[in-house]
mmCIF file of C-alpha atoms in Angstrom:
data_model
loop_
_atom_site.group_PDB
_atom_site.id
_atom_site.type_symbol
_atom_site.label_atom_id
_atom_site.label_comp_id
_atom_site.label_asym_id
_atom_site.label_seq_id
_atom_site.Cartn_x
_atom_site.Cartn_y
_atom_site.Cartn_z
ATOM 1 C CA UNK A 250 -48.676 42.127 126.202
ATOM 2 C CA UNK A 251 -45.648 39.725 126.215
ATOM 3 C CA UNK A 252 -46.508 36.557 127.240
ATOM 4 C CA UNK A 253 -44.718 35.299 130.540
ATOM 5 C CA UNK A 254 -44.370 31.900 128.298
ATOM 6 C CA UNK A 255 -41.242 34.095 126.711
ATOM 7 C CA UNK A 256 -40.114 34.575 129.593
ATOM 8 C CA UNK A 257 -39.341 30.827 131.144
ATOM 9 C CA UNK A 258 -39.419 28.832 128.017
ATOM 10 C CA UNK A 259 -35.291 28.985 127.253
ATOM 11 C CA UNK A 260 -35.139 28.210 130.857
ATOM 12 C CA UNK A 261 -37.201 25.604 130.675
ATOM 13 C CA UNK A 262 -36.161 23.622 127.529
ATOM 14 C CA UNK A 263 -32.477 23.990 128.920
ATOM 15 C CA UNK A 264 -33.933 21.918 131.759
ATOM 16 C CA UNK A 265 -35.483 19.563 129.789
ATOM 17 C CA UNK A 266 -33.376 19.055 126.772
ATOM 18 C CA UNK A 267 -31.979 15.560 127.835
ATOM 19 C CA UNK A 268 -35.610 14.056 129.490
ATOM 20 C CA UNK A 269 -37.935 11.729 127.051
ATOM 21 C CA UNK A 270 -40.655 9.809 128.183
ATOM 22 C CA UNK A 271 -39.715 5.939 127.793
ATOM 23 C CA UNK A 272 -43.782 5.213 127.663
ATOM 24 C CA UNK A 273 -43.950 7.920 124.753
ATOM 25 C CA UNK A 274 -44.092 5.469 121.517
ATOM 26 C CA UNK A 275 -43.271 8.800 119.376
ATOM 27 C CA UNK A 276 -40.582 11.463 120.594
ATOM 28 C CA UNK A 277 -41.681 14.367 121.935
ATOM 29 C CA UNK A 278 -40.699 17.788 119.774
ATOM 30 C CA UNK A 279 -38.623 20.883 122.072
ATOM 31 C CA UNK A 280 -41.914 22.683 122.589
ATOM 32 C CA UNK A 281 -43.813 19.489 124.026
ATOM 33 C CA UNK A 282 -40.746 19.080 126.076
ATOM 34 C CA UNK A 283 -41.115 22.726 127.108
ATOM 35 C CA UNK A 284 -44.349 22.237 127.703
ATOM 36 C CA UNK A 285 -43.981 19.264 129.783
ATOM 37 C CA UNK A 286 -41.016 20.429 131.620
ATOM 38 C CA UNK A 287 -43.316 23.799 132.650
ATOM 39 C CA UNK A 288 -46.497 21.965 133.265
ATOM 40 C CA UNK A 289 -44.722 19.644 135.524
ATOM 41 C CA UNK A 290 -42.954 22.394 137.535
ATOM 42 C CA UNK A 291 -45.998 24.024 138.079
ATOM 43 C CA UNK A 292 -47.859 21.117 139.666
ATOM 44 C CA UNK A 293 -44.940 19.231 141.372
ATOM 45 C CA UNK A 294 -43.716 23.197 143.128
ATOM 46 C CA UNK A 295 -47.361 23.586 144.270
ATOM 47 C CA UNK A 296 -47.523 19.780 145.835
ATOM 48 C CA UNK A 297 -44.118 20.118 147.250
ATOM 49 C CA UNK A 298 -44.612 23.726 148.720
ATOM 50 C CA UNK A 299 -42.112 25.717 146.680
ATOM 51 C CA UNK A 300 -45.246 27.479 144.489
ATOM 52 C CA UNK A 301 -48.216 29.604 146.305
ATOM 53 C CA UNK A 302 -51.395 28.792 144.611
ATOM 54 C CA UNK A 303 -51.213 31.892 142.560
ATOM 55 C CA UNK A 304 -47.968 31.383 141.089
ATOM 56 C CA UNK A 305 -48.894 27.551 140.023
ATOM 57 C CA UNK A 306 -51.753 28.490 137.839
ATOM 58 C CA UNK A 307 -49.958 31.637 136.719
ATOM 59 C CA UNK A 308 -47.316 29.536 135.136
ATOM 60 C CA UNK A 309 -50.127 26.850 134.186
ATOM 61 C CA UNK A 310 -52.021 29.250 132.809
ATOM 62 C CA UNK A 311 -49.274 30.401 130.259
ATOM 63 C CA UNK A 312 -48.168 26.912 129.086
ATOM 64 C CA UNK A 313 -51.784 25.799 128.388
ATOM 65 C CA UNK A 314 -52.296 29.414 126.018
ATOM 66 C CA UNK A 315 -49.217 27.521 123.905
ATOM 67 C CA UNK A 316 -51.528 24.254 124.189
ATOM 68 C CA UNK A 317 -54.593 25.774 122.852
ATOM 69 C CA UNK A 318 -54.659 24.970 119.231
ATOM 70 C CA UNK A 319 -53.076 21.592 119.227
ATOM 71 C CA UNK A 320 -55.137 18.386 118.366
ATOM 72 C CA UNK A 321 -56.428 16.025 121.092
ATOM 73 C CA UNK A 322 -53.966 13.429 120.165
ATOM 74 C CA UNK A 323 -51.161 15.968 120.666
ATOM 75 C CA UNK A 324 -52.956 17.075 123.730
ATOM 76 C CA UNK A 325 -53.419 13.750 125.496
ATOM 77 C CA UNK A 326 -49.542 12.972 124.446
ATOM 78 C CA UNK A 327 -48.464 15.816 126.384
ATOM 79 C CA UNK A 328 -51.097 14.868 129.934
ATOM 80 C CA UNK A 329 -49.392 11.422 129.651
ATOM 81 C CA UNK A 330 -45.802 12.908 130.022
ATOM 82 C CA UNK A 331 -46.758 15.833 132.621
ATOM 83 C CA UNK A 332 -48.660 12.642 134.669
ATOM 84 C CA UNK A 333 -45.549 10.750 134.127
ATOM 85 C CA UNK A 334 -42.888 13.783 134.678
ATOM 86 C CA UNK A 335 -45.115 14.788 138.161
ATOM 87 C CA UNK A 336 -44.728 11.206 139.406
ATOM 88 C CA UNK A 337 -41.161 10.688 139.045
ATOM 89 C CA UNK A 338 -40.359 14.130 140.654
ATOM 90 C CA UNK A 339 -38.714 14.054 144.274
ATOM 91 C CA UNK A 340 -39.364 17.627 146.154
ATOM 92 C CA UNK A 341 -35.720 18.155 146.421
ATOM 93 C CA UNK A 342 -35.377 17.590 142.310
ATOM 94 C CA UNK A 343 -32.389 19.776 141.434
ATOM 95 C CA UNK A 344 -34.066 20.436 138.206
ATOM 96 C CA UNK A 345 -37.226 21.500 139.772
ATOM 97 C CA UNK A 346 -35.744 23.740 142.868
ATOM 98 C CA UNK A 347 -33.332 25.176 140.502
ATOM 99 C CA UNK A 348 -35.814 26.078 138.146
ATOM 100 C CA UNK A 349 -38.104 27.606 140.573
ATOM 101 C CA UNK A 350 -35.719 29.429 142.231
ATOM 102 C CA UNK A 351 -34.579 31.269 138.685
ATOM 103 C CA UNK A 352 -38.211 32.016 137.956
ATOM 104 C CA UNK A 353 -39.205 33.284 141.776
ATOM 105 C CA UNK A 354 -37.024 36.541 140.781
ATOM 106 C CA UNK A 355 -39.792 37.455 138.439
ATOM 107 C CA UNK A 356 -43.373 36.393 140.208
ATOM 108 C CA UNK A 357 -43.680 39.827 141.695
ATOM 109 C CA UNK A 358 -42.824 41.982 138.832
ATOM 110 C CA UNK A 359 -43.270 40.072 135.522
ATOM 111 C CA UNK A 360 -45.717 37.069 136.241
ATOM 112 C CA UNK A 361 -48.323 38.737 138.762
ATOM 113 C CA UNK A 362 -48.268 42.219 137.248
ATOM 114 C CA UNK A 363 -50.764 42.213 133.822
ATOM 115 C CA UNK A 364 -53.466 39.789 136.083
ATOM 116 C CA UNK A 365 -53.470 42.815 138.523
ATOM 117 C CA UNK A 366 -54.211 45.165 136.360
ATOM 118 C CA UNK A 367 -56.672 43.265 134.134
ATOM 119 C CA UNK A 368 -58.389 42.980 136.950
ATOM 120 C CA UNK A 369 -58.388 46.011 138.071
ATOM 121 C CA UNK A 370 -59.579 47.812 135.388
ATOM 122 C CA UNK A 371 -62.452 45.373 134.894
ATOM 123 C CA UNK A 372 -63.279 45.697 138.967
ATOM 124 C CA UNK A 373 -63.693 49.070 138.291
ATOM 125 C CA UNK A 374 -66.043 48.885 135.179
ATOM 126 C CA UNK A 375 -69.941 49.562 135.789
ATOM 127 C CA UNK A 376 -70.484 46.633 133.893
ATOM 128 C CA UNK A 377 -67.886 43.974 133.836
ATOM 129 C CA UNK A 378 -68.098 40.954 131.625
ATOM 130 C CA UNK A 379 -69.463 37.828 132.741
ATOM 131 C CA UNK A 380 -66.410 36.081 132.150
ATOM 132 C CA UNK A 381 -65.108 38.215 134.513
ATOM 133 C CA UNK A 382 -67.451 38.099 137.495
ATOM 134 C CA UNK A 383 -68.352 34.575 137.179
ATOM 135 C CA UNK A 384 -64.794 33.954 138.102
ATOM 136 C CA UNK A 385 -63.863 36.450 140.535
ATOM 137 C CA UNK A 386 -67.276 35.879 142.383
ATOM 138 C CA UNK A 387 -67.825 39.814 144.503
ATOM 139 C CA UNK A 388 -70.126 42.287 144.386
ATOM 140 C CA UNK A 389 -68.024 44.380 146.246
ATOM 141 C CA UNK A 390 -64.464 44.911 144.827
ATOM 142 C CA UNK A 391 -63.672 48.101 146.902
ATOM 143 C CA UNK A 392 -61.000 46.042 148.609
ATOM 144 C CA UNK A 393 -59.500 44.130 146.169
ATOM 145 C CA UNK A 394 -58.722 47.150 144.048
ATOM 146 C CA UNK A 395 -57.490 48.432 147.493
ATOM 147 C CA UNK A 396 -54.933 46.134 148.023
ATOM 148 C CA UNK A 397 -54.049 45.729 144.289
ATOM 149 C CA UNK A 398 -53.219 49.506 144.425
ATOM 150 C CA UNK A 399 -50.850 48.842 147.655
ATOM 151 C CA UNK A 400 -49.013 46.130 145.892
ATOM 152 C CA UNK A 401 -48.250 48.498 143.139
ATOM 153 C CA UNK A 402 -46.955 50.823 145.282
ATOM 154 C CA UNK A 403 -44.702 48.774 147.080
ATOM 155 C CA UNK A 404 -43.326 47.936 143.555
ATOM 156 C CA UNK A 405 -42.419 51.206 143.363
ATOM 157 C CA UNK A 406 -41.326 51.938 146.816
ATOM 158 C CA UNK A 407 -38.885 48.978 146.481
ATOM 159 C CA UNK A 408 -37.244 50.490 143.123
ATOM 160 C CA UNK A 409 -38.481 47.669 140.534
ATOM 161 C CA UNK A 410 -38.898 48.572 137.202
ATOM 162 C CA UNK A 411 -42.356 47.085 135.128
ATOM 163 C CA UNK A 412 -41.869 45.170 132.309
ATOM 164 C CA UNK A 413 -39.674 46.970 129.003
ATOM 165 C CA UNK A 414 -38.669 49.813 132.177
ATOM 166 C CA UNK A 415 -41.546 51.419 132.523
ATOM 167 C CA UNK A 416 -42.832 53.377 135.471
ATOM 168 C CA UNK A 417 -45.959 51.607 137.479
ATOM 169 C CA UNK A 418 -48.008 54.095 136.584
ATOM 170 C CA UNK A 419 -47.636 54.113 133.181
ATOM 171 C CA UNK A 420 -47.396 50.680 133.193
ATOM 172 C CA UNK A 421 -50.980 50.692 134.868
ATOM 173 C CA UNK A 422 -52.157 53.176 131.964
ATOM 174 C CA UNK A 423 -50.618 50.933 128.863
ATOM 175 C CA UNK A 424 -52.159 47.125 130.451
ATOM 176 C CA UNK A 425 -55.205 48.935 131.020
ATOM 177 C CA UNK A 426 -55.890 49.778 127.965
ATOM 178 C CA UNK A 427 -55.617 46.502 126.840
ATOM 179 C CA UNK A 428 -57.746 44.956 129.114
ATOM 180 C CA UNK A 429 -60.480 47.290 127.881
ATOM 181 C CA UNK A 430 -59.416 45.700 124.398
ATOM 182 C CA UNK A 431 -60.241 42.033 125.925
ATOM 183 C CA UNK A 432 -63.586 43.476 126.945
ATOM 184 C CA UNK A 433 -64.022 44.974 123.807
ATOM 185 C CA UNK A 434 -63.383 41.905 122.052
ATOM 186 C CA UNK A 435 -65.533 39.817 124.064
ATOM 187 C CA UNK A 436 -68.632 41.663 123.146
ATOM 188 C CA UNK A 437 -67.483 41.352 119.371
ATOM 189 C CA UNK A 438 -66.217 44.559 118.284
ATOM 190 C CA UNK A 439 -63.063 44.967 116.403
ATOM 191 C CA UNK A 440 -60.074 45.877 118.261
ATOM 192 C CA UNK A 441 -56.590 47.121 117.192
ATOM 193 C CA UNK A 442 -55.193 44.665 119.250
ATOM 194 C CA UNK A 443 -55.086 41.594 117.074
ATOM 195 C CA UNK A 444 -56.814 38.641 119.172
ATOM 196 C CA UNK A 445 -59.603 35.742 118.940
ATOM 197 C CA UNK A 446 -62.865 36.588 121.437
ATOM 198 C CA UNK A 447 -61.484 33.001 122.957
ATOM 199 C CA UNK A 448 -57.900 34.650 123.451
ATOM 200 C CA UNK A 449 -59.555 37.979 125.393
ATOM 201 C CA UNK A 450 -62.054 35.279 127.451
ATOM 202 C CA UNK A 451 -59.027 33.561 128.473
ATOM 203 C CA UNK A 452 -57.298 36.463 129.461
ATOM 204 C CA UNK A 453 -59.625 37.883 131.460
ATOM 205 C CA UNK A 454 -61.163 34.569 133.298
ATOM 206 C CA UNK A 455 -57.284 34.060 134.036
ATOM 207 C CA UNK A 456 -56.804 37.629 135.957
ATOM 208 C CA UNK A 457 -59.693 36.864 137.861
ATOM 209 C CA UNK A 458 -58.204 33.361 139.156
ATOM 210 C CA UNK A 459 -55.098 34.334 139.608
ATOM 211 C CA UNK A 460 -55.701 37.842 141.411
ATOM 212 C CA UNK A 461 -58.439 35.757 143.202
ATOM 213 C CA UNK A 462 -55.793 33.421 144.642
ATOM 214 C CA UNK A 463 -53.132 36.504 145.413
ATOM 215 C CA UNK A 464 -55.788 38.169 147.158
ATOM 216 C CA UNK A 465 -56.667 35.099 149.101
ATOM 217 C CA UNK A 466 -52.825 34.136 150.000
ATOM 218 C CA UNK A 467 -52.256 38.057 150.615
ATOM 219 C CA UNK A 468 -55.145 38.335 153.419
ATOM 220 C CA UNK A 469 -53.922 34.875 154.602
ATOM 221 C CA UNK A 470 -50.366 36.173 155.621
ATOM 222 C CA UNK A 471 -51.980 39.279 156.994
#
């Protein structure tokens, strides 16, 4: 599954190409600034009301799976410039609104899409992982795969096309399958889907916030 990181990073370190931290005592490489630039976007659009809830940690989410071998030094480097970034950061920051505004065009179909159906599939598994329930928190998940399914259908009612042009439904069929993988590698079995038991964890405690926080937004506007 292509990471949405792909996705927004040349957008993002085109944004953030001239920016360095003046407190930063060394430089900060094109990734960290990427990083940075993402992490901030995703925090400041939230505070300022030009990110839902689900689409913050959606693009958190992504930029901290590029964070998660780096060394605390490296890690704490990178805080100090988001904190700094964030602070500086009018809501009407053309950098910000413009960047926003690109990615918006691809919530729906290419950010939200692969939580769905993680989640999905593990909603509708006798047995799903505690990593799973312990974030999603139901017993019941009769409606939440309810509306998930009329979201997908109003992807294709509207004529959108899933990630690499794929139909929904086979789209659906493919993402499932590797969501059983994450389960699958959870509980230690071999996989042909190359990936840590941290990487599927993450994965699948990730669908469950972010679906968790669509679904809440989605009955909200109901």
């Amino acid at each position: 599954m292509k990471t949405r990181f792909q996705i927004i990073a040349a957008a993002a370190l085109l944004c953030s190409s001239g920016w360095a931290s003046p407190a930063m005592a060394q430089p900060l490489s094109g990734q960290d600034k990427t990083v940075v630039f993402v992490q901030a976007m995703a925090e400041r659009g939230r505070e300022c009301d030009l990110l839902t809830a689900w689409q913050s940690a959606a693009i958190r989410a992504q930029t901290l799976e590029q964070t998660r071998d780096w060394d605390n030094d490296r890690r704490q480097r990178i805080g100090d410039a988001i904190n700094e970034r964030v602070a500086a950061m009018a809501c009407d920051d053309a950098g910000m609104t413009g960047w926003i505004g690109a990615a918006s065009r691809g919530f729906d179909t290419e950010f939200l899409p692969p939580y769905l159906v993680v989640y999905r599939t593990l909603a509708q598994m006798d047995n799903p992982p505690m990593t799973f329930t312990a974030v999603a928190l139901r017993h019941d998940f009769a409606a939440a795969i309810e509306r998930i399914d009329a979201k997908f259908a109003e992807l294709e009612a509207s004529g959108a096309k899933a990630e690499g042009g794929k139909s929904w439904p086979d789209y659906i069929e493919t993402t499932g399958q590797w969501a059983e993988q994450f389960v699958q590698r959870v509980n230690g079995e071999e996989t042909e889907r190359k990936m840590t038991m941290d990487e599927a964890a993450g994965w699948i405690a990730q669908s469950a916030m972010v679906t968790e926080l669509w679904l809440a937004e989605d009955a909200a506007t109901e």
